[in-house]
mmCIF file of C-alpha atoms in Angstrom:
data_model
loop_
_atom_site.group_PDB
_atom_site.id
_atom_site.type_symbol
_atom_site.label_atom_id
_atom_site.label_comp_id
_atom_site.label_asym_id
_atom_site.label_seq_id
_atom_site.Cartn_x
_atom_site.Cartn_y
_atom_site.Cartn_z
ATOM 1 C CA MET A 892 49.139 74.534 269.103
ATOM 2 C CA GLN A 893 47.191 77.114 267.346
ATOM 3 C CA MET A 894 43.887 78.641 268.566
ATOM 4 C CA ALA A 895 40.755 76.959 267.117
ATOM 5 C CA THR A 896 39.506 78.327 264.071
ATOM 6 C CA THR A 897 35.837 80.243 264.765
ATOM 7 C CA MET A 898 33.147 81.972 262.641
ATOM 8 C CA ASP A 899 34.812 85.209 263.609
ATOM 9 C CA ASP A 900 38.221 84.324 261.921
ATOM 10 C CA LEU A 901 36.615 84.220 258.560
ATOM 11 C CA PRO A 902 37.017 87.448 256.268
ATOM 12 C CA ASP A 903 33.558 89.051 255.216
ATOM 13 C CA GLY A 904 33.455 87.579 252.068
ATOM 14 C CA LEU A 905 33.266 83.864 253.535
ATOM 15 C CA GLN A 906 30.614 85.208 256.253
ATOM 16 C CA VAL A 907 28.378 86.083 253.371
ATOM 17 C CA GLU A 908 29.114 83.002 251.656
ATOM 18 C CA ILE A 909 27.557 81.364 254.648
ATOM 19 C CA LEU A 910 24.858 83.859 255.571
ATOM 20 C CA HIS A 911 23.331 84.100 252.078
ATOM 21 C CA ARG A 912 22.374 80.221 252.120
ATOM 22 C CA LEU A 913 20.012 80.919 254.984
ATOM 23 C CA PRO A 914 16.360 81.108 254.414
ATOM 24 C CA LEU A 915 15.267 84.830 254.308
ATOM 25 C CA LYS A 916 13.952 84.744 258.127
ATOM 26 C CA SER A 917 16.967 83.086 259.401
ATOM 27 C CA ALA A 918 19.181 85.776 257.678
ATOM 28 C CA PHE A 919 17.388 88.711 258.754
ATOM 29 C CA GLN A 920 17.359 87.420 262.393
ATOM 30 C CA CYS A 921 21.019 87.160 261.936
ATOM 31 C CA LYS A 922 21.335 90.820 261.710
ATOM 32 C CA SER A 923 20.871 91.210 265.613
ATOM 33 C CA VAL A 924 23.734 88.474 266.223
ATOM 34 C CA LYS A 925 26.641 91.041 265.881
ATOM 35 C CA LYS A 926 26.991 94.509 264.179
ATOM 36 C CA ARG A 927 29.553 93.179 261.347
ATOM 37 C CA TRP A 928 26.807 91.037 260.332
ATOM 38 C CA TYR A 929 23.957 93.622 260.335
ATOM 39 C CA TYR A 930 26.064 95.548 257.993
ATOM 40 C CA LEU A 931 26.961 92.523 255.683
ATOM 41 C CA ILE A 932 23.247 91.456 255.380
ATOM 42 C CA SER A 933 22.125 94.781 254.409
ATOM 43 C CA THR A 934 24.446 95.206 251.310
ATOM 44 C CA SER A 935 23.351 94.833 247.734
ATOM 45 C CA HIS A 936 26.020 92.333 247.333
ATOM 46 C CA PHE A 937 24.364 90.053 249.857
ATOM 47 C CA VAL A 938 20.988 90.405 248.328
ATOM 48 C CA SER A 939 22.364 89.525 244.803
ATOM 49 C CA CYS A 940 24.353 86.591 246.005
ATOM 50 C CA PHE A 941 21.037 85.717 248.175
ATOM 51 C CA VAL A 942 18.795 85.912 245.195
ATOM 52 C CA SER A 943 21.258 84.313 242.585
ATOM 53 C CA HIS A 944 21.728 81.127 245.002
ATOM 54 C CA ARG A 945 17.769 80.746 244.972
ATOM 55 C CA GLU A 946 17.754 80.994 241.528
ATOM 56 C CA LYS A 947 20.190 77.839 241.307
ATOM 57 C CA VAL A 948 18.260 75.988 244.115
ATOM 58 C CA GLU A 949 14.590 76.645 243.349
ATOM 59 C CA VAL A 950 12.812 77.097 239.974
ATOM 60 C CA ASN A 951 10.785 80.271 240.946
ATOM 61 C CA ARG A 952 12.168 83.477 242.118
ATOM 62 C CA PRO A 953 11.856 83.927 245.938
ATOM 63 C CA PHE A 954 9.705 87.076 245.773
ATOM 64 C CA THR A 955 7.609 88.898 243.188
ATOM 65 C CA PHE A 956 5.575 92.022 243.774
ATOM 66 C CA ILE A 957 2.297 91.925 241.683
ATOM 67 C CA TYR A 958 0.728 95.221 241.738
ATOM 68 C CA ARG A 959 -3.097 95.685 240.848
ATOM 69 C CA LYS A 960 -4.864 98.983 240.730
ATOM 70 C CA LEU A 961 -8.758 99.213 241.598
ATOM 71 C CA CYS A 962 -9.918 102.280 243.239
ATOM 72 C CA LYS A 963 -6.550 102.578 245.258
ATOM 73 C CA THR A 964 -3.180 101.321 245.119
ATOM 74 C CA ARG A 965 -2.761 97.735 246.325
ATOM 75 C CA LEU A 966 0.329 95.839 246.671
ATOM 76 C CA PHE A 967 0.388 91.999 246.663
ATOM 77 C CA PHE A 968 3.397 89.978 247.568
ATOM 78 C CA VAL A 969 3.967 86.637 246.019
ATOM 79 C CA SER A 970 6.438 84.092 246.895
ATOM 80 C CA SER A 971 7.221 80.398 246.366
ATOM 81 C CA ASN A 972 7.756 80.477 250.003
ATOM 82 C CA GLU A 973 4.980 81.185 252.295
ATOM 83 C CA ILE A 974 6.823 82.526 255.026
ATOM 84 C CA GLU A 975 8.501 85.152 252.663
ATOM 85 C CA PHE A 976 4.870 86.478 251.491
ATOM 86 C CA LYS A 977 3.923 87.199 254.878
ATOM 87 C CA CYS A 978 7.196 88.979 255.769
ATOM 88 C CA PHE A 979 7.116 91.271 252.879
ATOM 89 C CA LYS A 980 3.838 92.346 253.478
ATOM 90 C CA SER A 981 5.241 94.264 256.407
ATOM 91 C CA LEU A 982 8.120 95.700 254.269
ATOM 92 C CA ALA A 983 6.786 98.139 251.900
ATOM 93 C CA SER A 984 4.169 100.511 252.720
ATOM 94 C CA LYS A 985 3.347 103.649 250.482
ATOM 95 C CA ASN A 986 4.578 105.896 253.305
ATOM 96 C CA MET A 987 7.922 104.203 253.682
ATOM 97 C CA ILE A 988 8.539 104.541 250.175
ATOM 98 C CA GLN A 989 7.765 108.190 249.980
ATOM 99 C CA GLU A 990 10.147 108.586 253.081
ATOM 100 C CA LEU A 991 12.876 106.614 251.441
ATOM 101 C CA VAL A 992 12.999 109.063 248.446
ATOM 102 C CA GLY A 993 12.597 112.146 250.523
ATOM 103 C CA GLN A 994 9.093 113.228 249.211
ATOM 104 C CA HIS A 995 7.628 114.596 252.250
ATOM 105 C CA ASN A 996 5.547 116.943 250.627
ATOM 106 C CA GLU A 997 1.629 116.075 251.201
ATOM 107 C CA SER A 998 0.502 117.808 247.958
ATOM 108 C CA ILE A 999 2.516 115.521 245.798
ATOM 109 C CA ASP A 1000 0.655 112.716 244.637
ATOM 110 C CA PHE A 1001 2.741 109.798 244.975
ATOM 111 C CA SER A 1002 1.847 106.194 243.508
ATOM 112 C CA VAL A 1003 3.205 102.807 242.599
ATOM 113 C CA GLN A 1004 2.955 102.139 238.837
ATOM 114 C CA ALA A 1005 4.404 98.770 237.989
ATOM 115 C CA SER A 1006 6.636 96.186 239.614
ATOM 116 C CA CYS A 1007 9.051 93.502 238.357
ATOM 117 C CA ASN A 1008 10.724 91.094 240.294
ATOM 118 C CA GLU A 1009 11.296 92.519 243.637
ATOM 119 C CA MET A 1010 11.501 96.195 242.179
ATOM 120 C CA LEU A 1011 8.829 98.922 242.204
ATOM 121 C CA LEU A 1012 8.340 101.617 239.761
ATOM 122 C CA CYS A 1013 6.855 104.622 241.555
ATOM 123 C CA CYS A 1014 5.671 108.156 240.406
ATOM 124 C CA ALA A 1015 5.415 111.379 242.102
ATOM 125 C CA ASN A 1016 3.256 113.831 240.185
ATOM 126 C CA ASN A 1017 2.981 117.546 240.620
ATOM 127 C CA VAL A 1018 6.484 117.927 241.766
ATOM 128 C CA ASP A 1019 7.346 121.600 241.020
ATOM 129 C CA VAL A 1020 10.912 121.713 239.496
ATOM 130 C CA GLY A 1021 10.680 125.289 238.412
ATOM 131 C CA ASP A 1022 12.953 128.004 239.758
ATOM 132 C CA ASP A 1023 11.765 130.849 237.571
ATOM 133 C CA GLY A 1024 8.408 131.694 239.521
ATOM 134 C CA VAL A 1025 6.256 129.562 236.992
ATOM 135 C CA SER A 1026 4.963 126.354 238.304
ATOM 136 C CA HIS A 1027 6.145 123.534 235.950
ATOM 137 C CA PRO A 1028 4.504 120.350 237.276
ATOM 138 C CA MET A 1029 6.494 117.404 236.583
ATOM 139 C CA SER A 1030 6.221 113.761 237.073
ATOM 140 C CA ILE A 1031 9.383 111.915 238.491
ATOM 141 C CA TYR A 1032 9.564 108.162 238.159
ATOM 142 C CA TYR A 1033 11.573 106.141 240.917
ATOM 143 C CA VAL A 1034 12.518 102.601 240.485
ATOM 144 C CA ILE A 1035 12.868 101.439 244.128
ATOM 145 C CA ASN A 1036 14.056 98.147 245.621
ATOM 146 C CA PRO A 1037 12.360 98.057 249.012
ATOM 147 C CA ILE A 1038 14.308 95.437 250.404
ATOM 148 C CA THR A 1039 17.782 96.860 249.949
ATOM 149 C CA MET A 1040 16.376 100.165 250.358
ATOM 150 C CA GLN A 1041 18.113 101.544 247.217
ATOM 151 C CA TRP A 1042 16.320 103.712 244.741
ATOM 152 C CA LEU A 1043 17.033 105.434 241.573
ATOM 153 C CA ALA A 1044 15.401 108.588 240.397
ATOM 154 C CA LEU A 1045 14.621 108.852 236.421
ATOM 155 C CA PRO A 1046 14.718 112.139 234.726
ATOM 156 C CA PRO A 1047 11.556 114.265 235.311
ATOM 157 C CA VAL A 1048 9.063 114.176 232.423
ATOM 158 C CA PRO A 1049 6.594 116.822 231.724
ATOM 159 C CA GLN A 1050 3.278 115.966 232.842
ATOM 160 C CA TRP A 1051 0.883 116.154 230.250
ATOM 161 C CA GLY A 1052 -0.798 113.438 228.842
ATOM 162 C CA ARG A 1053 -0.490 109.973 230.508
ATOM 163 C CA PRO A 1054 2.487 108.204 228.977
ATOM 164 C CA LEU A 1055 2.366 104.234 229.235
ATOM 165 C CA VAL A 1056 4.809 103.218 231.535
ATOM 166 C CA GLY A 1057 6.111 99.634 232.233
ATOM 167 C CA PHE A 1058 8.891 97.812 233.811
ATOM 168 C CA ILE A 1059 11.326 95.227 231.913
ATOM 169 C CA CYS A 1060 14.128 94.059 233.857
ATOM 170 C CA PHE A 1061 16.386 91.224 233.782
ATOM 171 C CA TYR A 1062 19.173 90.165 236.285
ATOM 172 C CA ASP A 1063 22.656 90.357 235.522
ATOM 173 C CA ASN A 1064 23.859 88.121 238.263
ATOM 174 C CA ASP A 1065 27.250 88.078 237.580
ATOM 175 C CA SER A 1066 27.769 91.831 238.004
ATOM 176 C CA ASN A 1067 28.312 93.412 241.327
ATOM 177 C CA SER A 1068 25.668 96.381 240.725
ATOM 178 C CA MET B 362 56.282 57.708 259.078
ATOM 179 C CA ALA B 363 52.822 59.229 257.736
ATOM 180 C CA SER B 364 50.452 59.863 260.591
ATOM 181 C CA SER B 365 47.276 57.536 260.664
ATOM 182 C CA SER B 366 45.005 60.207 259.489
ATOM 183 C CA THR B 367 46.716 60.895 256.161
ATOM 184 C CA SER B 368 46.177 58.989 253.143
ATOM 185 C CA VAL B 369 49.281 58.995 250.473
ATOM 186 C CA VAL B 370 48.243 58.742 247.065
ATOM 187 C CA VAL B 371 50.848 56.613 245.638
ATOM 188 C CA SER B 372 50.887 53.200 243.875
ATOM 189 C CA ASN B 373 53.148 51.154 242.032
ATOM 190 C CA LYS B 374 50.577 50.595 239.272
ATOM 191 C CA GLU B 375 50.015 54.215 238.918
ATOM 192 C CA LYS B 376 53.522 54.843 238.598
ATOM 193 C CA GLU B 377 53.760 52.116 235.576
ATOM 194 C CA ASN B 378 51.276 54.458 234.007
ATOM 195 C CA LYS B 379 53.228 57.098 232.123
ATOM 196 C CA ASN B 380 49.893 59.179 231.463
ATOM 197 C CA THR B 381 49.284 59.960 234.891
ATOM 198 C CA LYS B 382 51.276 62.902 235.790
ATOM 199 C CA LYS B 383 51.880 63.647 239.449
ATOM 200 C CA VAL B 384 52.251 66.679 241.468
ATOM 201 C CA THR B 385 53.782 67.108 244.988
ATOM 202 C CA LEU B 386 51.667 69.660 247.366
ATOM 203 C CA LYS B 387 53.466 70.654 250.412
ATOM 204 C CA SER B 388 51.469 71.617 253.589
ATOM 205 C CA SER B 389 52.485 74.573 255.986
ATOM 206 C CA ASP B 390 53.731 72.246 258.440
ATOM 207 C CA GLY B 391 56.017 70.697 256.034
ATOM 208 C CA GLU B 392 54.363 67.296 254.962
ATOM 209 C CA SER B 393 54.565 66.551 251.384
ATOM 210 C CA PHE B 394 51.516 64.700 249.342
ATOM 211 C CA GLU B 395 52.068 63.359 245.962
ATOM 212 C CA VAL B 396 48.740 63.305 244.049
ATOM 213 C CA ASP B 397 47.626 62.918 240.286
ATOM 214 C CA GLU B 398 47.747 66.218 238.686
ATOM 215 C CA SER B 399 44.389 65.731 237.500
ATOM 216 C CA VAL B 400 43.087 65.612 241.299
ATOM 217 C CA ALA B 401 45.232 68.241 242.221
ATOM 218 C CA MET B 402 43.698 70.558 239.409
ATOM 219 C CA GLU B 403 40.196 70.471 241.145
ATOM 220 C CA SER B 404 41.656 73.359 242.946
ATOM 221 C CA GLN B 405 41.741 76.296 240.489
ATOM 222 C CA THR B 406 44.460 77.876 242.401
ATOM 223 C CA ILE B 407 46.651 75.062 241.642
ATOM 224 C CA LYS B 408 45.496 74.409 238.263
ATOM 225 C CA HIS B 409 46.741 77.917 237.477
ATOM 226 C CA ILE B 410 50.050 77.417 239.207
ATOM 227 C CA ILE B 411 50.606 74.236 236.973
ATOM 228 C CA GLU B 412 49.445 75.785 233.880
ATOM 229 C CA ASP B 413 51.698 78.969 234.498
ATOM 230 C CA GLY B 414 54.407 76.605 234.693
ATOM 231 C CA CYS B 415 55.418 77.347 238.198
ATOM 232 C CA ALA B 416 55.187 73.863 239.597
ATOM 233 C CA ASN B 417 58.688 72.592 239.318
ATOM 234 C CA ASN B 418 59.247 70.365 242.204
ATOM 235 C CA GLU B 419 56.533 70.857 244.908
ATOM 236 C CA ILE B 420 53.712 73.510 245.235
ATOM 237 C CA PRO B 421 53.798 74.989 248.605
ATOM 238 C CA LEU B 422 50.578 75.805 250.315
ATOM 239 C CA PRO B 423 51.640 77.701 253.330
ATOM 240 C CA ASN B 424 47.886 78.386 254.374
ATOM 241 C CA VAL B 425 46.916 74.671 254.669
ATOM 242 C CA THR B 426 47.860 72.445 257.391
ATOM 243 C CA SER B 427 48.582 68.682 256.644
ATOM 244 C CA GLY B 428 45.509 67.689 258.504
ATOM 245 C CA ILE B 429 43.312 69.817 256.557
ATOM 246 C CA LEU B 430 45.056 69.247 253.313
ATOM 247 C CA SER B 431 44.965 65.420 253.400
ATOM 248 C CA ARG B 432 41.112 65.802 253.802
ATOM 249 C CA VAL B 433 40.943 68.439 250.796
ATOM 250 C CA ILE B 434 42.841 65.839 248.699
ATOM 251 C CA GLU B 435 40.551 63.092 249.967
ATOM 252 C CA TYR B 436 37.532 65.232 248.600
ATOM 253 C CA CYS B 437 38.944 66.046 245.531
ATOM 254 C CA LYS B 438 39.828 62.432 244.570
ATOM 255 C CA LYS B 439 36.398 61.350 245.419
ATOM 256 C CA HIS B 440 34.780 63.950 243.139
ATOM 257 C CA LYS B 441 37.355 63.519 240.571
ATOM 258 C CA GLU B 442 36.511 59.781 240.382
ATOM 259 C CA ALA B 443 32.892 60.464 240.471
ATOM 260 C CA ALA B 444 33.082 62.662 237.599
ATOM 261 C CA GLY B 445 35.328 59.831 235.779
ATOM 262 C CA GLU B 446 32.600 57.188 236.313
ATOM 263 C CA SER B 447 29.251 59.067 235.268
ATOM 264 C CA GLU B 448 27.815 61.949 233.106
ATOM 265 C CA PRO B 449 29.653 65.252 233.548
ATOM 266 C CA SER B 450 26.398 66.638 234.733
ATOM 267 C CA VAL B 451 26.163 64.611 237.706
ATOM 268 C CA THR B 452 28.990 66.454 239.385
ATOM 269 C CA SER B 453 27.126 69.732 239.672
ATOM 270 C CA TYR B 454 27.079 70.552 243.199
ATOM 271 C CA THR B 455 23.683 71.906 242.818
ATOM 272 C CA SER B 456 21.954 68.860 241.644
ATOM 273 C CA ASN B 457 19.078 67.043 243.458
ATOM 274 C CA SER B 458 20.566 65.188 246.367
ATOM 275 C CA THR B 459 18.310 62.063 245.810
ATOM 276 C CA THR B 460 20.047 61.330 242.435
ATOM 277 C CA ASN B 461 23.504 62.395 243.280
ATOM 278 C CA PRO B 462 25.410 59.510 244.698
ATOM 279 C CA LEU B 463 28.021 61.679 246.198
ATOM 280 C CA THR B 464 25.496 63.299 248.747
ATOM 281 C CA GLU B 465 26.015 60.605 251.158
ATOM 282 C CA TRP B 466 29.553 60.564 251.081
ATOM 283 C CA ASP B 467 29.721 64.295 251.267
ATOM 284 C CA THR B 468 27.504 64.484 254.296
ATOM 285 C CA GLU B 469 29.752 61.887 256.015
ATOM 286 C CA PHE B 470 32.605 64.014 255.117
ATOM 287 C CA VAL B 471 31.485 67.210 257.006
ATOM 288 C CA LYS B 472 30.888 65.615 260.005
ATOM 289 C CA VAL B 473 33.624 67.081 261.590
ATOM 290 C CA ASP B 474 34.468 69.510 264.483
ATOM 291 C CA GLN B 475 33.750 73.371 264.079
ATOM 292 C CA ASN B 476 37.306 74.030 264.014
ATOM 293 C CA THR B 477 37.898 71.657 261.252
ATOM 294 C CA LEU B 478 34.992 72.837 259.213
ATOM 295 C CA PHE B 479 35.881 76.556 259.361
ATOM 296 C CA ASP B 480 39.533 75.405 258.412
ATOM 297 C CA LEU B 481 37.916 73.666 255.425
ATOM 298 C CA ILE B 482 36.239 76.731 254.421
ATOM 299 C CA LEU B 483 39.395 78.594 254.630
ATOM 300 C CA ALA B 484 41.408 76.049 252.659
ATOM 301 C CA ALA B 485 38.391 75.824 249.835
ATOM 302 C CA ASN B 486 38.283 79.288 249.696
ATOM 303 C CA TYR B 487 42.302 79.713 249.179
ATOM 304 C CA LEU B 488 42.409 76.769 246.921
ATOM 305 C CA ASP B 489 39.403 77.942 244.832
ATOM 306 C CA ILE B 490 37.528 74.619 245.069
ATOM 307 C CA LYS B 491 33.891 75.442 244.410
ATOM 308 C CA GLY B 492 32.415 72.288 245.261
ATOM 309 C CA LEU B 493 33.995 72.004 248.519
ATOM 310 C CA LEU B 494 33.350 75.780 249.473
ATOM 311 C CA ASP B 495 29.764 75.123 248.566
ATOM 312 C CA LEU B 496 29.427 72.160 250.716
ATOM 313 C CA THR B 497 31.077 73.396 253.834
ATOM 314 C CA CYS B 498 29.213 76.687 253.724
ATOM 315 C CA LYS B 499 25.938 74.945 253.139
ATOM 316 C CA THR B 500 26.839 72.781 256.322
ATOM 317 C CA VAL B 501 27.359 75.877 258.533
ATOM 318 C CA ALA B 502 24.041 77.517 257.205
ATOM 319 C CA ASP B 503 22.379 74.418 258.096
ATOM 320 C CA MET B 504 23.667 74.586 261.895
ATOM 321 C CA MET B 505 22.503 78.124 261.926
ATOM 322 C CA LYS B 506 18.822 77.328 260.725
ATOM 323 C CA GLY B 507 16.159 77.441 263.473
ATOM 324 C CA LYS B 508 18.346 79.035 265.968
ATOM 325 C CA THR B 509 17.782 82.163 267.874
ATOM 326 C CA PRO B 510 20.610 84.767 267.437
ATOM 327 C CA GLN B 511 21.662 83.840 271.124
ATOM 328 C CA GLU B 512 22.006 80.367 270.141
ATOM 329 C CA ILE B 513 23.854 80.963 266.920
ATOM 330 C CA ARG B 514 26.325 83.425 269.514
ATOM 331 C CA GLU B 515 26.672 80.140 271.907
ATOM 332 C CA THR B 516 27.162 77.743 269.125
ATOM 333 C CA PHE B 517 30.091 79.594 267.181
ATOM 334 C CA HIS B 518 31.212 81.411 270.085
ATOM 335 C CA ILE B 519 30.513 84.928 268.645
ATOM 336 C CA LYS B 520 30.852 88.084 270.864
ATOM 337 C CA ASN B 521 27.876 90.139 271.170
ATOM 338 C CA ASP B 522 28.716 93.635 270.566
ATOM 339 C CA TYR B 523 25.309 95.228 270.843
ATOM 340 C CA THR B 524 24.251 96.906 273.913
ATOM 341 C CA PRO B 525 20.799 95.668 275.167
ATOM 342 C CA GLU B 526 19.122 98.968 273.612
ATOM 343 C CA GLU B 527 21.004 98.519 270.252
ATOM 344 C CA GLU B 528 19.921 94.817 270.130
ATOM 345 C CA ALA B 529 16.176 95.665 270.883
ATOM 346 C CA GLU B 530 16.157 98.258 268.173
ATOM 347 C CA VAL B 531 17.690 95.971 265.484
ATOM 348 C CA ARG B 532 15.256 93.243 266.781
ATOM 349 C CA LYS B 533 12.264 95.871 266.328
ATOM 350 C CA GLU B 534 13.502 96.719 262.713
ATOM 351 C CA ASN B 535 13.410 93.170 261.695
ATOM 352 C CA GLN B 536 10.359 91.918 263.730
ATOM 353 C CA TRP B 537 8.999 90.338 260.631
ATOM 354 C CA ALA B 538 11.588 87.752 260.786
ATOM 355 C CA PHE B 539 11.063 86.793 264.172
ATOM 356 C CA GLU B 540 7.141 86.075 263.894
#
């Protein structure tokens, strides 16, 4: 009669419906099953489905970065799921973050300032944004999500004094952004 | 006249109850199913059709075959009944499985072949029945857990469109997921 319905017959939206219900490791392994899945699992839409699904099923958010600064920057990853905790240790290194935002300049002091859920607030100091021959050292703050590899640069601030920086955010699970 | 797998929802006792409104659903292969309106309204799609006043005689469902439609109706009936018997909060599809009496029934309900399972996903999506979509998608995800990518391809007959080099690169990129 008709051809049997397979996974490939489902539209993208339904494939995401299935994939986002997988545990984190399985979901990332699925990136190597076929190219379409690689793309689907890498979208921010997938991540927001994944996180909001977890919120309904588990009490704790699946991953939280706690930042602690001693002599040097250290990043700790905490998750209610032990496996995910180990996974994220390898995900975000300082160099990787720097690469992401295109700050290759060695003289720029790049550091992680704060964290909230799975996002990081990073600061690049000594960025010279002047084009009139005079050096204007500025600090540029970036909000980075190392999981989806998305980042946003905030408007540069003049580099005098040490402003207090912090991070407050809440999830708008219903929006697509 | 009806095939052995369909369950036609009509009884004389129900007809005597003037408050039980009925609606007829017609599958893509021309079979008609008469159901309580309240059961049919488990589907948001059908609910909107009825509320917009477009359900004159029958509601045609060209994307759903009779085999799948009868199963969907079975699901809606069961869940509507459960909703009527207990507190509204029990029908939440995310509730703890040890307290939800429908869990066992749901587990049996999805013990079907892959073809049927994917058809149910498509139907649940088209008819906008959240609980059924959640149940069926979760079932497929559970089938995938713990399998390697190659095993997943074999289970679901997925074609691998990576070259061996590309696949090795993707795997390397996500090495932490394979440990």
